[in-house]
Amino acid sequence: MNRLLTMSILRRCMINNGRNLHGENMLRSPELTAAVLLNLRPFHQGVIGRADDFGNFKWRRMMSSTAEPAAKPPSLKQGDAGTEKKEGGDEVMPASYWGISRSKITRDDGSEWPWNCFMPWDTYESNLSIDLSKHHVPKNFLDKFALRTVKLLRIPTDVFFQRRYGCRAMMLETVAAVPGMVGGMLLHLRSLRKFQQSGGWIKALLEEAENERMHLMTMVELVKPKWYERLLVLAVQGVFFNAFFVAYISSPKLAHRIVGYLEEEAVHSYTEFLRDIESGAIENVPAPAIAIDYWRLPKDATLKDVITVIRADEAHHRDVNHFASDIHFQGKELREAPAPVGYH
């Protein structure tokens, strides 16, 4: 009965554009107002009225929205609308207006995790039992072309860096991190175009690129590059990226074979690096903190430990790329073979 009475009153009020004095007086009654609010629903058929009654839309919307609580605005202190202070320091961080904030991450010993470029679940213990002496013997023209290309690329590196293996490693990593990114990107686009799964190879190649980049971040901590070395990196990376991009589109099996031979050269270079450390020609300094956390090394790890795990990573990348090239030489696509995800 109350519902019918409420509907009748509201209909009369809307017909008169809300100016019905009798309706207004009745709505001022607390009991009747409560009944109206209890029986009204947003845009109920009895509230909407005629389709062409646009003059009453605003009033009806206000009445129907009273039952919906307003969203609570972000709680920011006055004067800090755009920033918020980071606990334990004076650093000002962007306010998490969008609900984006980093959870508290700690090491195993409870200390705060200092890195944003990688997280604890990205770290690993390198497999040092890998065979470092493996070499893919060239079997056809493409293999020989790939090997000779790599040998040719090594000549200017040997001339420029000679036995400065720290600088050589830094330059090597700026190049070695490119193929995985290019290959992963092109496989990603291929997967989107053809609506096909990648067999995990996108992730495997991007993991390789990220691992090589972490090698570079470690070497930068050890070797402070000079301005002309930075300039050389820009030139080499610009040329190599575009050349490898064209090579991968033209012949993925050639591109992966080239990377396989590049990684063989990397293993050789890091072996020479270790010999100089062991002979005392290069000081065996303490390992950088970023390397200790990334490879889960002991706290008293040294440069020799870092170069050892980096060399093992390069040997794994060697195997992955020769394996990928062999798949293509068999006339298959990478997605037809299991990808070595997590194989460092």
Coordinates of C-alpha atoms in Angstrom, one line a residue:
M1 CA 0.0 0.0 0.0
N2 CA 2.8 2.4 0.9
R3 CA 4.5 1.6 -2.4
L4 CA 1.4 2.4 -4.4
L5 CA 1.0 5.7 -2.5
T6 CA 4.6 6.6 -3.0
M7 CA 4.4 5.9 -6.8
S8 CA 1.3 8.0 -7.1
I9 CA 2.8 11.0 -5.3
L10 CA 6.0 10.9 -7.3
R11 CA 4.2 10.7 -10.6
R12 CA 2.1 13.7 -9.7
C13 CA 5.2 15.6 -8.7
M14 CA 7.0 14.8 -11.9
I15 CA 4.1 15.8 -14.1
N16 CA 4.2 19.2 -12.4
N17 CA 8.0 19.5 -12.6
G18 CA 8.3 18.9 -8.9
R19 CA 6.1 22.1 -8.1
N20 CA 3.1 20.2 -6.6
L21 CA 2.8 21.8 -3.2
H22 CA 0.8 19.0 -1.8
G23 CA 3.4 16.5 -3.0
E24 CA 6.2 18.7 -1.5
N25 CA 4.4 18.9 1.8
M26 CA 3.9 15.2 1.9
L27 CA 7.5 14.5 1.0
R28 CA 8.6 16.7 3.9
S29 CA 7.0 14.2 6.2
P30 CA 9.8 12.1 7.8
E31 CA 7.7 8.9 7.7
L32 CA 6.7 9.3 4.1
T33 CA 10.3 10.3 3.0
A34 CA 11.6 7.1 4.6
A35 CA 9.0 5.1 2.8
V36 CA 10.0 6.8 -0.5
L37 CA 13.6 6.0 0.0
L38 CA 12.9 2.4 0.9
N39 CA 10.7 1.7 -2.1
L40 CA 12.7 3.6 -4.7
R41 CA 15.2 1.8 -6.9
P42 CA 17.6 3.5 -9.4
F43 CA 15.7 4.1 -12.7
H44 CA 12.7 2.0 -11.6
Q45 CA 10.0 1.8 -14.2
G46 CA 7.6 3.6 -12.0
V47 CA 10.1 6.5 -11.5
I48 CA 11.2 6.9 -15.1
G49 CA 7.8 7.9 -16.3
R50 CA 7.4 9.0 -20.0
A51 CA 10.3 8.6 -22.4
D52 CA 10.1 12.2 -23.5
D53 CA 10.0 13.7 -20.0
F54 CA 13.5 15.1 -20.1
G55 CA 12.8 18.0 -17.9
N56 CA 12.5 15.7 -14.8
F57 CA 15.6 13.6 -15.5
K58 CA 17.9 15.4 -13.2
W59 CA 15.5 15.4 -10.3
R60 CA 14.8 11.7 -10.7
R61 CA 18.5 10.9 -10.9
M62 CA 19.2 12.7 -7.7
M63 CA 16.4 10.8 -5.9
S64 CA 17.6 7.4 -7.2
S65 CA 21.2 8.0 -6.4
T66 CA 20.7 8.5 -2.7
A67 CA 20.8 4.8 -2.1
E68 CA 24.3 4.5 -3.7
P69 CA 27.2 5.6 -1.5
A70 CA 29.8 7.8 -3.1
A71 CA 33.2 6.4 -3.8
K72 CA 35.7 7.2 -1.1
P73 CA 38.4 9.6 -2.5
P74 CA 42.1 8.8 -2.0
S75 CA 43.3 9.7 1.4
L76 CA 46.0 12.3 0.9
K77 CA 47.2 14.8 3.3
Q78 CA 46.6 18.4 2.5
G79 CA 49.6 19.8 0.5
D80 CA 50.7 16.3 -0.6
A81 CA 48.1 15.8 -3.4
G82 CA 50.8 14.8 -5.9
T83 CA 53.4 13.2 -3.7
E84 CA 53.9 11.2 -0.6
K85 CA 57.0 10.8 1.6
K86 CA 58.8 7.5 1.6
E87 CA 59.1 6.0 5.1
G88 CA 62.5 6.3 6.6
G89 CA 63.8 9.0 4.3
D90 CA 63.3 12.3 2.6
E91 CA 62.7 10.8 -0.8
V92 CA 59.5 11.9 -2.4
M93 CA 57.6 9.2 -4.3
P94 CA 54.6 9.7 -6.6
A95 CA 51.3 9.2 -4.8
S96 CA 49.7 5.8 -5.4
Y97 CA 46.5 7.5 -6.8
W98 CA 46.1 4.6 -9.2
G99 CA 46.5 1.9 -6.5
I100 CA 50.0 1.1 -7.7
S101 CA 52.5 0.6 -4.9
R102 CA 55.4 -1.7 -4.3
S103 CA 54.9 -4.2 -1.5
K104 CA 57.7 -4.5 1.1
I105 CA 60.2 -7.0 -0.2
T106 CA 63.1 -8.3 1.9
R107 CA 66.0 -10.6 1.5
D108 CA 66.3 -14.0 3.3
D109 CA 68.0 -12.3 6.2
G110 CA 65.1 -9.8 6.6
S111 CA 66.9 -6.7 5.2
E112 CA 65.2 -4.5 2.7
W113 CA 65.5 -5.5 -1.0
P114 CA 67.4 -2.6 -2.6
W115 CA 66.9 -3.4 -6.3
N116 CA 64.0 -2.3 -8.6
C117 CA 65.6 -3.7 -11.8
F118 CA 65.1 -7.3 -10.7
M119 CA 63.2 -9.1 -7.9
P120 CA 64.2 -12.0 -5.6
W121 CA 62.2 -14.5 -7.8
D122 CA 64.3 -13.5 -10.8
T123 CA 67.5 -14.6 -9.1
Y124 CA 69.1 -18.0 -9.4
E125 CA 72.2 -20.1 -8.7
S126 CA 74.2 -20.5 -11.8
N127 CA 74.9 -24.1 -13.1
L128 CA 78.7 -24.2 -13.2
S129 CA 78.8 -27.8 -14.4
I130 CA 78.2 -26.9 -18.0
D131 CA 80.7 -28.0 -20.6
L132 CA 82.8 -24.9 -21.6
S133 CA 84.7 -26.6 -24.4
K134 CA 81.8 -27.4 -26.7
H135 CA 82.0 -26.0 -30.2
H136 CA 79.6 -26.3 -33.1
V137 CA 81.6 -27.5 -36.1
P138 CA 80.4 -25.7 -39.3
K139 CA 78.6 -28.2 -41.6
N140 CA 77.3 -26.0 -44.5
F141 CA 77.7 -22.6 -46.1
L142 CA 75.5 -20.7 -43.6
D143 CA 77.5 -22.2 -40.7
K144 CA 80.8 -21.2 -42.2
F145 CA 79.5 -17.7 -43.1
A146 CA 78.3 -17.2 -39.5
L147 CA 81.6 -18.4 -38.0
R148 CA 83.7 -16.2 -40.3
T149 CA 81.4 -13.2 -39.6
V150 CA 82.0 -13.6 -35.8
K151 CA 85.8 -14.0 -36.3
L152 CA 85.8 -10.9 -38.4
L153 CA 83.9 -8.9 -35.8
R154 CA 86.4 -9.9 -33.2
I155 CA 89.3 -8.3 -34.9
P156 CA 88.5 -4.6 -34.1
T157 CA 87.6 -5.6 -30.6
D158 CA 91.0 -7.2 -30.0
V159 CA 92.7 -4.2 -31.5
F160 CA 90.8 -1.6 -29.5
F161 CA 90.6 -3.3 -26.1
Q162 CA 93.6 -5.7 -26.2
R163 CA 93.8 -7.3 -22.8
R164 CA 91.5 -4.8 -21.0
Y165 CA 89.0 -7.6 -20.4
G166 CA 86.7 -5.5 -18.2
C167 CA 86.1 -2.9 -20.9
R168 CA 85.9 -5.7 -23.5
A169 CA 83.2 -7.5 -21.4
M170 CA 81.2 -4.3 -21.1
M171 CA 81.2 -3.8 -24.8
L172 CA 80.4 -7.5 -25.4
E173 CA 77.4 -7.4 -23.1
T174 CA 75.9 -4.3 -24.9
V175 CA 75.9 -6.4 -28.1
A176 CA 75.0 -9.7 -26.5
A177 CA 71.8 -8.3 -25.0
V178 CA 70.4 -7.3 -28.5
P179 CA 69.7 -10.7 -30.2
G180 CA 67.4 -12.1 -27.5
M181 CA 65.3 -8.9 -27.5
V182 CA 65.1 -8.8 -31.4
G183 CA 64.3 -12.5 -31.6
G184 CA 61.7 -12.3 -28.8
M185 CA 60.1 -9.2 -30.3
L186 CA 59.8 -10.7 -33.8
L187 CA 58.4 -14.0 -32.4
H188 CA 56.0 -12.0 -30.4
L189 CA 54.7 -10.1 -33.4
R190 CA 54.6 -13.4 -35.4
S191 CA 52.5 -15.0 -32.7
L192 CA 50.0 -12.0 -32.8
R193 CA 49.8 -12.1 -36.6
K194 CA 49.3 -15.9 -37.0
F195 CA 47.3 -16.5 -33.7
Q196 CA 49.9 -19.1 -32.8
Q197 CA 51.6 -20.1 -29.5
S198 CA 55.3 -19.6 -29.5
G199 CA 56.2 -22.8 -27.6
G200 CA 57.7 -20.7 -24.9
W201 CA 60.4 -19.3 -27.1
I202 CA 59.4 -15.7 -26.6
K203 CA 59.9 -15.9 -22.9
A204 CA 63.2 -17.9 -23.4
L205 CA 64.7 -15.3 -25.7
L206 CA 63.6 -12.4 -23.5
E207 CA 65.1 -14.1 -20.5
E208 CA 68.4 -14.3 -22.4
A209 CA 68.2 -10.6 -23.2
E210 CA 67.5 -9.8 -19.6
N211 CA 70.3 -12.0 -18.3
E212 CA 72.8 -10.4 -20.7
R213 CA 71.6 -6.9 -19.5
M214 CA 72.3 -7.9 -15.9
H215 CA 75.8 -8.9 -17.0
L216 CA 76.2 -5.4 -18.3
M217 CA 74.8 -3.8 -15.1
T218 CA 77.4 -5.8 -13.2
M219 CA 80.2 -4.9 -15.4
V220 CA 79.3 -1.2 -15.2
E221 CA 79.7 -1.4 -11.4
L222 CA 83.2 -2.9 -11.9
V223 CA 84.4 -0.8 -14.9
K224 CA 83.5 2.8 -15.1
P225 CA 83.2 3.5 -18.8
K226 CA 84.9 6.5 -20.3
W227 CA 83.1 8.9 -22.6
Y228 CA 84.6 7.5 -25.8
E229 CA 83.7 4.0 -24.7
R230 CA 80.1 5.1 -24.2
L231 CA 80.2 6.7 -27.7
L232 CA 81.5 3.5 -29.1
V233 CA 78.6 1.6 -27.5
L234 CA 76.1 3.9 -29.2
A235 CA 77.6 3.3 -32.6
V236 CA 78.1 -0.4 -32.3
Q237 CA 74.6 -1.0 -30.8
G238 CA 72.9 1.1 -33.5
V239 CA 74.6 -0.8 -36.3
F240 CA 74.3 -4.2 -34.8
F241 CA 70.6 -3.9 -33.8
N242 CA 69.6 -3.0 -37.4
A243 CA 71.9 -5.6 -39.0
F244 CA 70.6 -8.4 -36.7
F245 CA 67.0 -7.3 -37.2
V246 CA 67.4 -7.7 -41.0
A247 CA 69.3 -11.0 -40.5
Y248 CA 66.6 -12.5 -38.3
I249 CA 63.8 -11.6 -40.7
S250 CA 65.8 -13.0 -43.6
S251 CA 67.1 -16.2 -42.0
P252 CA 66.4 -17.0 -38.3
K253 CA 68.7 -20.1 -38.6
L254 CA 71.6 -17.9 -39.6
A255 CA 70.8 -15.3 -36.9
H256 CA 70.8 -17.9 -34.1
R257 CA 74.0 -19.5 -35.5
I258 CA 75.8 -16.2 -35.4
V259 CA 74.7 -15.7 -31.8
G260 CA 75.8 -19.2 -30.9
Y261 CA 79.3 -18.4 -32.2
L262 CA 79.3 -15.0 -30.5
E263 CA 78.6 -16.8 -27.2
E264 CA 81.5 -19.2 -27.9
E265 CA 83.7 -16.2 -28.2
A266 CA 82.3 -14.8 -25.0
V267 CA 83.2 -18.0 -23.2
H268 CA 86.7 -17.7 -24.5
S269 CA 87.0 -14.0 -23.5
Y270 CA 85.8 -14.7 -20.0
T271 CA 88.2 -17.6 -19.7
E272 CA 91.1 -15.3 -20.5
F273 CA 89.6 -12.8 -18.0
L274 CA 89.8 -15.5 -15.3
R275 CA 93.4 -16.4 -16.2
D276 CA 94.4 -12.7 -15.7
I277 CA 92.6 -12.6 -12.3
E278 CA 94.3 -15.9 -11.2
S279 CA 97.7 -14.6 -12.3
G280 CA 97.3 -11.3 -10.5
A281 CA 97.3 -9.2 -13.6
I282 CA 93.8 -8.1 -12.7
E283 CA 93.0 -7.4 -9.0
N284 CA 90.4 -9.8 -7.5
V285 CA 88.2 -7.1 -6.0
P286 CA 85.0 -7.8 -4.0
A287 CA 81.9 -8.6 -6.0
P288 CA 79.4 -5.8 -6.5
A289 CA 76.2 -6.0 -4.3
I290 CA 74.0 -6.3 -7.4
A291 CA 75.9 -9.5 -8.5
I292 CA 75.7 -11.0 -5.1
D293 CA 72.0 -10.7 -5.0
Y294 CA 71.3 -11.6 -8.6
W295 CA 73.4 -14.9 -8.6
R296 CA 72.8 -15.6 -4.9
L297 CA 76.5 -15.5 -4.3
P298 CA 78.1 -15.6 -0.8
K299 CA 78.6 -12.2 0.8
D300 CA 82.3 -12.5 0.6
A301 CA 82.2 -13.3 -3.2
T302 CA 84.9 -11.8 -5.4
L303 CA 85.4 -10.7 -9.0
K304 CA 86.5 -14.2 -9.8
D305 CA 83.2 -15.7 -8.6
V306 CA 81.3 -13.1 -10.7
I307 CA 83.2 -13.8 -13.9
T308 CA 82.8 -17.6 -13.3
V309 CA 79.0 -17.4 -13.2
I310 CA 78.8 -15.0 -16.1
R311 CA 80.9 -17.4 -18.2
A312 CA 78.5 -20.2 -17.3
D313 CA 75.6 -18.0 -18.4
E314 CA 77.3 -17.4 -21.8
A315 CA 77.8 -21.1 -22.3
H316 CA 74.1 -21.7 -21.7
H317 CA 73.2 -19.0 -24.2
R318 CA 75.6 -20.7 -26.7
D319 CA 73.7 -24.0 -26.3
V320 CA 70.3 -22.3 -26.6
N321 CA 71.1 -20.5 -29.9
H322 CA 72.8 -23.4 -31.5
F323 CA 69.8 -25.5 -30.6
A324 CA 67.4 -23.0 -32.1
S325 CA 69.4 -22.9 -35.3
D326 CA 69.4 -26.7 -35.5
I327 CA 65.6 -26.6 -35.3
H328 CA 65.4 -24.3 -38.2
F329 CA 67.9 -26.3 -40.2
Q330 CA 65.6 -29.3 -39.8
G331 CA 62.8 -27.3 -41.5
K332 CA 60.8 -26.8 -38.4
E333 CA 59.6 -23.8 -36.5
L334 CA 60.8 -23.0 -32.9
R335 CA 57.3 -23.5 -31.5
E336 CA 57.5 -27.2 -32.5
A337 CA 60.3 -27.8 -30.0
P338 CA 60.2 -27.2 -26.3
A339 CA 61.8 -23.9 -25.3
P340 CA 64.5 -23.9 -22.6
V341 CA 62.7 -21.4 -20.3
G342 CA 64.7 -20.7 -17.2
Y343 CA 67.9 -22.2 -18.7
H344 CA 70.7 -19.8 -17.8

